[in-house]
Amino acid sequence: MEDTIAAISTALGVGAISIIRVSGKDSIPIVNKIFKGKDLTQVSSHTIHYGHIIDNEEIVDEVLVSVMRAPKTFTVEDVVEVNCHGGIATTQKVLELLLTHGCRQADAGEFTKRAFLNGRIDLTQAEGIMDLIEAKTESSRALAMSQVDGKVSNLIKNLRQEILEVLANIEVNIDYPEYEDIEEFTNDQLFPMIGHVKQSILKILSESENGKLIRDGIQTSIIGKPNVGKSSLLNALLNESKAIVTDIEGTTRDIVEGTIRLDGILLHMIDTAGIRKTDDLVESIGVEKSRQLMNESDLVLFVLNNNEPMNEEEKTILKELESKNHIVVVNKIDLESHLDPKDLEGHIVVPMSALEQKGIEELKEQMKKIFSLEKIETKDMTYLTSARSIALLRQALQSLEDLEQGLKAGYPMDILEIDLKKIWNDLGQIIGETYEEELIDQLFSQFCLGK
């Protein structure tokens, strides 16, 4: 990180202002070379200066330049931000001049990566920054801010501290057994301590399911045979004509997507191709996609035609859905019913008429009940949200359970210490106290340029 990096930090396009960010030990002198105004190398930190960006003697743009000296900056390096007029040509020209005078084009997420490597933030805070940029609801914004503020990190740090104190007791007993004034640390004393850490991890994992819903939303697929009203249902939920609706079977050959918001949670709705046997190559690919989405979705809306009895394929699908979150939507209730109620016993059933907009609110209420959306705590947003963090926490939980089995089996303390250190390290990886270089490169490559 010895070089100085630069990147455009605002979206490219026509706008009032664009910002080019520069970070590194040579930030101030490099910008000073192309700035006509005050001598930036002599100004105080965290000040803004009016002037012009010049290319030799030609004025490129009228700008405001912010100068922030290390270490009180986002990257803990000298940072300069050039605020110029918006527009692709002007912004690119300023960036070009900076690169010509000694800067390197920053990689995606490199400013945040430097903030992490310089100890300004930890990994959960870095992931929170990315979530904050991508937040689409007030709930997801609040969740991301709790990570950026370090509230989530503190959960993990507290757990690590508990384990560290246990490790310290074990180390003293192993290294200094001859001292009589040291209390002997036994398996019986270790058991309740480990039990408390385990319960804390289980609580975080349980609450992190809410965090995942808030951040990622609920992937919802609409499944059923052709012409049962799947596209009409999607249009009714979205309150717009997103999907084409006809009486011709197989009209929907590929997925059609839309998004609705329930209690601050996004539901990503997917209208799939009607599931049936077909010789049409394009339609058969769509049917295969439908089955795949059915297995991958968080929620399945299985649509039946009230006017027709269930066929064997529909009964098979209903059987497959028993282990998944699903709602059976009986559409076309304005027509005479030919469904056997016994076939639907044990399932959540919502009668409706998508065409006449009947039953839509009842369906939304059932969706909310399945995921207990009204119970999700939105004041204390201390949830883990990333798949990486949750996987590491589950890994630590498994190690804890193995440790409990070792305790019950009477394993010696020095063997148990090895497992305990592994749990401590697993938790450390969540916040970046320990990490692999490849993981860091991969994580920050998902950020946008300039952040």
Short mmCIF file of C-alpha atoms in Angstrom, two decimals:
data_model
loop_
_atom_site.label_atom_id
_atom_site.label_comp_id
_atom_site.label_asym_id
_atom_site.label_seq_id
_atom_site.Cartn_x
_atom_site.Cartn_y
_atom_site.Cartn_z
CA MET A 1 0.00 0.00 0.00
CA GLU A 2 2.90 2.35 -0.66
CA ASP A 3 1.38 3.78 -3.85
CA THR A 4 -1.29 6.46 -4.16
CA ILE A 5 -4.65 5.49 -5.63
CA ALA A 6 -7.40 7.49 -7.32
CA ALA A 7 -10.91 6.72 -8.54
CA ILE A 8 -14.22 8.36 -9.35
CA SER A 9 -16.45 7.92 -6.27
CA THR A 10 -19.73 9.10 -7.76
CA ALA A 11 -21.83 7.45 -10.45
CA LEU A 12 -20.77 8.35 -13.96
CA GLY A 13 -23.28 10.40 -15.92
CA VAL A 14 -24.75 13.87 -16.14
CA GLY A 15 -25.09 15.42 -12.69
CA ALA A 16 -24.38 18.52 -10.66
CA ILE A 17 -21.21 17.23 -8.96
CA SER A 18 -18.67 14.44 -9.39
CA ILE A 19 -16.10 13.44 -6.78
CA ILE A 20 -12.68 11.99 -7.52
CA ARG A 21 -11.09 10.47 -4.42
CA VAL A 22 -7.31 10.17 -3.92
CA SER A 23 -5.62 8.25 -1.08
CA GLY A 24 -1.97 7.59 -0.22
CA LYS A 25 1.18 9.28 1.03
CA ASP A 26 1.55 11.40 -2.14
CA SER A 27 -2.13 12.42 -2.41
CA ILE A 28 -1.67 16.05 -1.50
CA PRO A 29 1.42 16.82 -3.64
CA ILE A 30 -0.05 15.01 -6.67
CA VAL A 31 -3.32 16.95 -6.56
CA ASN A 32 -1.37 20.13 -5.88
CA LYS A 33 0.41 19.70 -9.25
CA ILE A 34 -2.85 20.12 -11.15
CA PHE A 35 -4.58 22.57 -8.78
CA LYS A 36 -4.49 26.34 -9.25
CA GLY A 37 -5.38 28.02 -5.97
CA LYS A 38 -3.87 27.72 -2.50
CA ASP A 39 -0.76 25.59 -2.02
CA LEU A 40 -2.43 22.38 -0.79
CA THR A 41 0.77 21.16 0.84
CA GLN A 42 0.55 24.08 3.30
CA VAL A 43 -3.14 24.04 4.20
CA SER A 44 -4.62 22.65 7.41
CA SER A 45 -6.22 19.22 7.56
CA HIS A 46 -9.96 18.81 6.95
CA THR A 47 -10.33 22.03 5.00
CA ILE A 48 -11.96 22.80 1.63
CA HIS A 49 -10.36 25.05 -0.99
CA TYR A 50 -11.72 26.78 -4.08
CA GLY A 51 -9.70 26.82 -7.30
CA HIS A 52 -9.26 25.27 -10.74
CA ILE A 53 -7.92 22.02 -12.12
CA ILE A 54 -5.43 22.82 -14.87
CA ASP A 55 -3.73 20.88 -17.62
CA ASN A 56 -0.52 22.87 -18.12
CA GLU A 57 -2.04 26.35 -18.50
CA GLU A 58 -5.49 25.24 -19.69
CA ILE A 59 -8.32 25.38 -17.16
CA VAL A 60 -10.13 22.03 -17.07
CA ASP A 61 -12.75 22.80 -14.42
CA GLU A 62 -13.70 24.99 -11.47
CA VAL A 63 -13.51 22.84 -8.33
CA LEU A 64 -13.59 22.53 -4.56
CA VAL A 65 -10.81 20.39 -3.09
CA SER A 66 -11.06 18.73 0.34
CA VAL A 67 -7.77 17.99 2.07
CA MET A 68 -7.72 15.42 4.92
CA ARG A 69 -4.44 14.40 6.49
CA ALA A 70 -3.67 11.03 8.09
CA PRO A 71 -4.54 9.43 10.39
CA LYS A 72 -8.02 10.93 10.82
CA THR A 73 -9.35 9.79 7.46
CA PHE A 74 -11.36 6.82 6.17
CA THR A 75 -8.26 5.02 4.90
CA VAL A 76 -5.97 6.32 7.70
CA GLU A 77 -3.86 7.80 4.85
CA ASP A 78 -3.74 11.30 3.40
CA VAL A 79 -6.96 11.71 1.41
CA VAL A 80 -7.91 14.39 -1.10
CA GLU A 81 -11.33 14.67 -2.75
CA VAL A 82 -11.78 16.78 -5.86
CA ASN A 83 -15.37 18.04 -6.23
CA CYS A 84 -15.82 18.99 -9.87
CA HIS A 85 -18.82 19.62 -12.12
CA GLY A 86 -20.72 16.47 -13.05
CA GLY A 87 -20.41 14.97 -16.48
CA ILE A 88 -18.44 12.13 -17.99
CA ALA A 89 -15.91 14.14 -20.01
CA THR A 90 -14.92 16.53 -17.18
CA THR A 91 -14.71 13.81 -14.54
CA GLN A 92 -12.67 11.49 -16.73
CA LYS A 93 -10.30 14.32 -17.64
CA VAL A 94 -9.57 15.11 -13.98
CA LEU A 95 -8.97 11.41 -13.25
CA GLU A 96 -6.71 11.16 -16.32
CA LEU A 97 -4.58 14.07 -15.05
CA LEU A 98 -4.24 12.45 -11.62
CA LEU A 99 -3.13 9.16 -13.17
CA THR A 100 -0.67 11.01 -15.41
CA HIS A 101 0.91 12.74 -12.41
CA GLY A 102 1.57 9.64 -10.32
CA CYS A 103 -1.67 8.05 -9.09
CA ARG A 104 -2.72 4.47 -9.80
CA GLN A 105 -6.30 3.62 -10.75
CA ALA A 106 -7.87 2.14 -7.61
CA ASP A 107 -9.26 -1.38 -7.74
CA ALA A 108 -12.88 -2.05 -6.78
CA GLY A 109 -13.27 -1.58 -3.03
CA GLU A 110 -9.63 -0.62 -2.52
CA PHE A 111 -10.33 2.45 -0.37
CA THR A 112 -12.38 0.31 2.03
CA LYS A 113 -9.77 -2.44 1.85
CA ARG A 114 -7.10 0.05 2.96
CA ALA A 115 -9.36 1.18 5.80
CA PHE A 116 -9.54 -2.45 6.94
CA LEU A 117 -5.83 -3.22 6.54
CA ASN A 118 -4.93 -0.02 8.37
CA GLY A 119 -7.16 -0.98 11.31
CA ARG A 120 -9.81 1.69 10.74
CA ILE A 121 -12.65 -0.85 10.42
CA ASP A 122 -13.08 -4.61 10.76
CA LEU A 123 -14.59 -7.04 8.25
CA THR A 124 -18.17 -6.88 9.51
CA GLN A 125 -18.01 -3.08 9.29
CA ALA A 126 -16.61 -3.34 5.75
CA GLU A 127 -19.46 -5.65 4.76
CA GLY A 128 -21.86 -3.19 6.39
CA ILE A 129 -20.54 -0.41 4.15
CA MET A 130 -21.28 -2.50 1.07
CA ASP A 131 -24.76 -3.33 2.42
CA LEU A 132 -25.37 0.37 3.14
CA ILE A 133 -24.61 1.27 -0.48
CA GLU A 134 -26.97 -1.44 -1.74
CA ALA A 135 -29.76 -0.91 0.85
CA LYS A 136 -33.21 -0.67 -0.77
CA THR A 137 -35.39 -0.35 2.33
CA GLU A 138 -35.27 1.60 5.59
CA SER A 139 -34.85 -1.67 7.51
CA SER A 140 -31.87 -2.77 5.40
CA ARG A 141 -30.32 0.69 5.78
CA ALA A 142 -30.65 0.53 9.59
CA LEU A 143 -29.25 -3.01 9.59
CA ALA A 144 -26.23 -1.94 7.54
CA MET A 145 -25.61 1.05 9.84
CA SER A 146 -25.52 -1.23 12.89
CA GLN A 147 -22.67 -3.08 11.21
CA VAL A 148 -20.85 0.09 10.17
CA ASP A 149 -21.16 1.43 13.74
CA GLY A 150 -19.49 -1.70 15.10
CA LYS A 151 -22.48 -3.02 17.08
CA VAL A 152 -22.32 -6.39 15.33
CA SER A 153 -18.55 -6.57 15.81
CA ASN A 154 -18.99 -6.10 19.54
CA LEU A 155 -21.15 -9.23 19.75
CA ILE A 156 -18.29 -11.30 18.36
CA LYS A 157 -15.60 -9.47 20.36
CA ASN A 158 -17.47 -10.18 23.60
CA LEU A 159 -17.67 -13.88 22.76
CA ARG A 160 -13.95 -13.99 21.96
CA GLN A 161 -13.17 -12.26 25.26
CA GLU A 162 -15.14 -14.90 27.17
CA ILE A 163 -13.19 -17.67 25.42
CA LEU A 164 -9.90 -15.83 25.96
CA GLU A 165 -10.51 -15.71 29.69
CA VAL A 166 -11.16 -19.47 29.72
CA LEU A 167 -7.98 -20.06 27.69
CA ALA A 168 -5.99 -17.95 30.15
CA ASN A 169 -7.20 -20.11 33.06
CA ILE A 170 -6.29 -23.29 31.18
CA GLU A 171 -2.84 -21.96 30.24
CA VAL A 172 -2.03 -21.07 33.86
CA ASN A 173 -3.02 -24.55 35.05
CA ILE A 174 -0.99 -26.27 32.33
CA ASP A 175 2.13 -24.09 32.56
CA TYR A 176 2.31 -23.64 36.34
CA PRO A 177 0.90 -26.79 37.98
CA GLU A 178 3.42 -26.52 40.85
CA TYR A 179 1.91 -23.30 42.27
CA GLU A 180 -0.39 -24.19 45.12
CA ASP A 181 -2.11 -20.79 45.24
CA ILE A 182 -3.50 -21.23 41.69
CA GLU A 183 -7.01 -22.64 41.70
CA GLU A 184 -7.21 -25.86 39.68
CA PHE A 185 -9.33 -25.40 36.55
CA THR A 186 -11.43 -28.52 35.96
CA ASN A 187 -13.75 -29.87 33.28
CA ASP A 188 -16.68 -29.22 35.62
CA GLN A 189 -15.81 -25.52 35.67
CA LEU A 190 -15.32 -25.40 31.90
CA PHE A 191 -18.68 -26.97 31.08
CA PRO A 192 -20.97 -24.06 32.16
CA MET A 193 -18.65 -21.50 30.55
CA ILE A 194 -18.80 -23.32 27.23
CA GLY A 195 -22.57 -23.69 27.62
CA HIS A 196 -22.95 -19.91 27.98
CA VAL A 197 -20.87 -19.24 24.84
CA LYS A 198 -22.91 -21.85 22.96
CA GLN A 199 -26.22 -20.24 23.94
CA SER A 200 -24.90 -16.84 22.84
CA ILE A 201 -23.91 -18.23 19.43
CA LEU A 202 -27.29 -19.96 19.02
CA LYS A 203 -29.04 -16.66 19.81
CA ILE A 204 -26.94 -14.75 17.26
CA LEU A 205 -27.59 -17.41 14.61
CA SER A 206 -31.32 -17.37 15.30
CA GLU A 207 -31.52 -13.60 15.05
CA SER A 208 -29.31 -13.58 11.97
CA GLU A 209 -32.11 -15.29 10.06
CA ASN A 210 -33.96 -11.99 10.51
CA GLY A 211 -30.87 -10.12 9.31
CA LYS A 212 -30.75 -12.22 6.15
CA LEU A 213 -34.43 -11.47 5.44
CA ILE A 214 -33.87 -7.74 5.96
CA ARG A 215 -30.77 -7.58 3.78
CA ASP A 216 -31.56 -10.05 0.99
CA GLY A 217 -35.35 -10.12 1.03
CA ILE A 218 -37.49 -13.22 0.48
CA GLN A 219 -37.03 -15.11 -2.78
CA THR A 220 -40.58 -16.05 -3.77
CA SER A 221 -41.50 -18.22 -6.77
CA ILE A 222 -44.98 -18.61 -8.24
CA ILE A 223 -45.43 -22.21 -9.37
CA GLY A 224 -48.25 -24.06 -11.09
CA LYS A 225 -49.38 -25.65 -14.31
CA PRO A 226 -50.19 -23.47 -17.36
CA ASN A 227 -53.24 -21.18 -17.26
CA VAL A 228 -53.94 -21.35 -13.53
CA GLY A 229 -53.33 -17.60 -13.21
CA LYS A 230 -49.69 -17.31 -12.14
CA SER A 231 -49.04 -14.24 -14.28
CA SER A 232 -52.31 -12.66 -13.16
CA LEU A 233 -51.27 -13.26 -9.55
CA LEU A 234 -47.88 -11.59 -10.12
CA ASN A 235 -49.55 -8.59 -11.77
CA ALA A 236 -52.04 -8.34 -8.88
CA LEU A 237 -49.30 -8.46 -6.24
CA LEU A 238 -47.18 -5.88 -8.07
CA ASN A 239 -50.23 -3.80 -8.98
CA GLU A 240 -48.95 -3.49 -12.54
CA SER A 241 -49.09 -5.43 -15.82
CA LYS A 242 -45.61 -6.95 -15.60
CA ALA A 243 -46.37 -10.39 -17.03
CA ILE A 244 -48.23 -11.14 -20.26
CA VAL A 245 -51.60 -12.77 -19.59
CA THR A 246 -53.40 -14.84 -22.27
CA ASP A 247 -55.58 -17.94 -22.45
CA ILE A 248 -52.87 -19.70 -24.47
CA GLU A 249 -50.97 -22.38 -22.54
CA GLY A 250 -47.23 -21.85 -22.34
CA THR A 251 -47.35 -18.06 -22.77
CA THR A 252 -44.77 -17.62 -19.99
CA ARG A 253 -41.67 -19.45 -21.22
CA ASP A 254 -39.06 -17.72 -19.09
CA ILE A 255 -39.12 -16.19 -15.63
CA VAL A 256 -40.71 -12.75 -15.07
CA GLU A 257 -39.60 -10.87 -11.96
CA GLY A 258 -40.88 -8.08 -9.74
CA THR A 259 -40.54 -6.82 -6.16
CA ILE A 260 -43.04 -5.93 -3.45
CA ARG A 261 -42.43 -4.61 0.07
CA LEU A 262 -44.05 -6.10 3.19
CA ASP A 263 -43.36 -4.52 6.59
CA GLY A 264 -40.07 -3.13 5.27
CA ILE A 265 -38.96 -6.49 3.83
CA LEU A 266 -38.54 -7.01 0.09
CA LEU A 267 -40.21 -9.99 -1.56
CA HIS A 268 -38.58 -10.82 -4.88
CA MET A 269 -41.44 -12.32 -6.87
CA ILE A 270 -40.73 -14.67 -9.79
CA ASP A 271 -43.44 -15.81 -12.19
CA THR A 272 -42.29 -19.12 -13.68
CA ALA A 273 -43.19 -21.11 -16.77
CA GLY A 274 -46.16 -23.42 -16.29
CA ILE A 275 -45.04 -26.88 -15.17
CA ARG A 276 -46.22 -29.54 -17.60
CA LYS A 277 -44.85 -32.10 -20.03
CA THR A 278 -44.13 -30.46 -23.36
CA ASP A 279 -42.34 -31.20 -26.62
CA ASP A 280 -41.56 -27.50 -27.17
CA LEU A 281 -37.81 -27.11 -26.55
CA VAL A 282 -37.97 -23.49 -25.36
CA GLU A 283 -40.94 -24.15 -23.07
CA SER A 284 -39.31 -27.29 -21.63
CA ILE A 285 -36.23 -25.26 -20.64
CA GLY A 286 -38.57 -22.84 -18.87
CA VAL A 287 -40.29 -25.71 -17.05
CA GLU A 288 -36.91 -27.01 -15.88
CA LYS A 289 -36.04 -23.53 -14.58
CA SER A 290 -39.35 -23.45 -12.71
CA ARG A 291 -38.56 -26.68 -10.86
CA GLN A 292 -35.08 -25.40 -10.02
CA LEU A 293 -36.47 -22.13 -8.64
CA MET A 294 -39.05 -24.01 -6.61
CA ASN A 295 -36.25 -25.83 -4.80
CA GLU A 296 -34.13 -22.69 -4.28
CA SER A 297 -36.83 -20.24 -3.15
CA ASP A 298 -37.49 -19.10 0.41
CA LEU A 299 -41.24 -19.17 -0.29
CA VAL A 300 -43.33 -20.91 -2.96
CA LEU A 301 -46.80 -19.77 -4.01
CA PHE A 302 -48.37 -22.89 -5.55
CA VAL A 303 -51.29 -21.81 -7.71
CA LEU A 304 -54.23 -24.12 -8.42
CA ASN A 305 -57.27 -23.59 -10.62
CA ASN A 306 -60.39 -23.73 -8.46
CA ASN A 307 -62.38 -24.82 -11.54
CA GLU A 308 -60.32 -27.98 -12.19
CA PRO A 309 -59.46 -31.07 -10.11
CA MET A 310 -55.77 -31.53 -9.25
CA ASN A 311 -53.87 -33.78 -11.64
CA GLU A 312 -51.18 -36.26 -10.57
CA GLU A 313 -48.34 -33.87 -11.37
CA GLU A 314 -49.86 -31.17 -9.13
CA LYS A 315 -50.29 -33.70 -6.32
CA THR A 316 -46.62 -34.68 -6.69
CA ILE A 317 -45.52 -31.03 -6.50
CA LEU A 318 -47.68 -30.46 -3.41
CA LYS A 319 -46.00 -33.43 -1.76
CA GLU A 320 -42.55 -32.01 -2.59
CA LEU A 321 -43.52 -28.67 -1.03
CA GLU A 322 -44.34 -30.14 2.40
CA SER A 323 -40.81 -29.48 3.65
CA LYS A 324 -40.68 -25.90 2.28
CA ASN A 325 -42.34 -22.61 3.16
CA HIS A 326 -45.31 -22.54 0.83
CA ILE A 327 -48.84 -21.24 0.37
CA VAL A 328 -51.45 -22.91 -1.82
CA VAL A 329 -53.24 -20.20 -3.79
CA VAL A 330 -56.61 -21.42 -5.05
CA ASN A 331 -57.28 -19.03 -7.90
CA LYS A 332 -60.48 -18.37 -9.87
CA ILE A 333 -62.85 -18.66 -6.92
CA ASP A 334 -65.42 -16.82 -9.02
CA LEU A 335 -65.84 -20.11 -10.92
CA GLU A 336 -67.42 -23.37 -9.72
CA SER A 337 -65.03 -25.42 -7.58
CA HIS A 338 -63.90 -28.88 -8.71
CA LEU A 339 -61.06 -29.26 -6.19
CA ASP A 340 -61.21 -31.94 -3.49
CA PRO A 341 -60.69 -30.20 -0.10
CA LYS A 342 -59.07 -33.38 1.27
CA ASP A 343 -56.14 -32.90 -1.13
CA LEU A 344 -55.32 -29.58 0.54
CA GLU A 345 -55.51 -30.66 4.18
CA GLY A 346 -52.45 -29.65 6.23
CA HIS A 347 -51.51 -26.80 3.88
CA ILE A 348 -51.96 -23.03 4.18
CA VAL A 349 -54.65 -22.26 1.60
CA VAL A 350 -55.66 -18.81 0.36
CA PRO A 351 -58.73 -18.62 -1.94
CA MET A 352 -58.58 -15.74 -4.37
CA SER A 353 -59.45 -14.29 -7.72
CA ALA A 354 -56.38 -12.60 -9.19
CA LEU A 355 -58.50 -11.25 -12.04
CA GLU A 356 -60.92 -9.52 -9.67
CA GLN A 357 -58.24 -8.60 -7.07
CA LYS A 358 -59.94 -10.71 -4.39
CA GLY A 359 -57.79 -12.35 -1.70
CA ILE A 360 -54.61 -10.33 -2.34
CA GLU A 361 -54.48 -8.81 1.15
CA GLU A 362 -55.19 -12.19 2.76
CA LEU A 363 -52.29 -13.67 0.79
CA LYS A 364 -49.95 -10.90 1.95
CA GLU A 365 -50.99 -11.50 5.57
CA GLN A 366 -50.17 -15.20 5.26
CA MET A 367 -46.75 -14.34 3.80
CA LYS A 368 -46.06 -12.09 6.80
CA LYS A 369 -47.16 -14.80 9.25
CA ILE A 370 -44.89 -17.47 7.76
CA PHE A 371 -41.80 -15.31 8.30
CA SER A 372 -43.14 -13.55 11.43
CA LEU A 373 -42.35 -10.23 9.78
CA GLU A 374 -44.29 -8.27 12.39
CA LYS A 375 -42.02 -9.75 15.09
CA ILE A 376 -38.70 -8.84 13.50
CA GLU A 377 -36.90 -6.44 15.82
CA THR A 378 -36.11 -3.27 13.90
CA LYS A 379 -34.79 -1.18 16.82
CA ASP A 380 -31.81 -3.33 17.83
CA MET A 381 -30.31 -4.31 14.47
CA THR A 382 -27.37 -6.31 15.83
CA TYR A 383 -27.59 -9.15 13.32
CA LEU A 384 -24.97 -10.94 11.26
CA THR A 385 -26.04 -10.89 7.61
CA SER A 386 -23.30 -12.20 5.33
CA ALA A 387 -23.17 -15.87 4.34
CA ARG A 388 -19.45 -15.82 5.17
CA SER A 389 -20.01 -14.65 8.75
CA ILE A 390 -22.91 -17.00 9.39
CA ALA A 391 -20.97 -19.98 7.99
CA LEU A 392 -18.04 -19.21 10.29
CA LEU A 393 -20.36 -18.89 13.27
CA ARG A 394 -21.95 -22.25 12.44
CA GLN A 395 -18.46 -23.70 12.18
CA ALA A 396 -17.64 -22.35 15.65
CA LEU A 397 -20.90 -23.82 16.97
CA GLN A 398 -20.00 -27.26 15.60
CA SER A 399 -16.57 -27.03 17.24
CA LEU A 400 -18.26 -26.09 20.52
CA GLU A 401 -20.51 -29.13 20.31
CA ASP A 402 -17.47 -31.32 19.65
CA LEU A 403 -15.83 -29.72 22.68
CA GLU A 404 -18.87 -30.54 24.81
CA GLN A 405 -18.60 -34.19 23.76
CA GLY A 406 -14.92 -34.13 24.71
CA LEU A 407 -15.80 -32.72 28.12
CA LYS A 408 -18.36 -35.47 28.70
CA ALA A 409 -15.81 -38.07 27.63
CA GLY A 410 -13.31 -36.67 30.13
CA TYR A 411 -10.64 -35.55 27.67
CA PRO A 412 -7.60 -33.88 29.31
CA MET A 413 -7.53 -30.08 29.48
CA ASP A 414 -4.63 -29.64 27.03
CA ILE A 415 -6.61 -31.49 24.31
CA LEU A 416 -9.72 -29.41 24.96
CA GLU A 417 -7.60 -26.26 24.74
CA ILE A 418 -6.84 -27.02 21.07
CA ASP A 419 -10.55 -27.04 20.17
CA LEU A 420 -11.14 -23.89 22.20
CA LYS A 421 -8.38 -22.04 20.32
CA LYS A 422 -9.94 -23.11 17.01
CA ILE A 423 -13.30 -21.63 18.08
CA TRP A 424 -11.55 -18.41 19.12
CA ASN A 425 -9.86 -18.22 15.69
CA ASP A 426 -13.10 -18.97 13.81
CA LEU A 427 -14.78 -16.06 15.59
CA GLY A 428 -11.74 -13.92 14.81
CA GLN A 429 -12.20 -14.56 11.09
CA ILE A 430 -15.70 -13.06 11.23
CA ILE A 431 -14.35 -9.64 12.22
CA GLY A 432 -11.01 -10.02 10.43
CA GLU A 433 -8.73 -10.48 13.44
CA THR A 434 -7.41 -13.46 11.48
CA TYR A 435 -7.84 -13.79 7.71
CA GLU A 436 -6.47 -15.19 4.48
CA GLU A 437 -5.24 -12.82 1.78
CA GLU A 438 -7.33 -14.54 -0.92
CA LEU A 439 -10.50 -14.04 1.12
CA ILE A 440 -9.81 -10.32 1.58
CA ASP A 441 -9.15 -9.83 -2.16
CA GLN A 442 -12.38 -11.65 -3.04
CA LEU A 443 -14.49 -9.77 -0.50
CA PHE A 444 -13.40 -6.28 -1.53
CA SER A 445 -13.58 -7.05 -5.25
CA GLN A 446 -17.39 -7.07 -4.82
CA PHE A 447 -17.40 -3.35 -3.95
CA CYS A 448 -18.00 -0.66 -6.53
CA LEU A 449 -15.09 1.37 -7.90
CA GLY A 450 -14.26 4.42 -5.82
CA LYS A 451 -15.39 2.94 -2.51
#
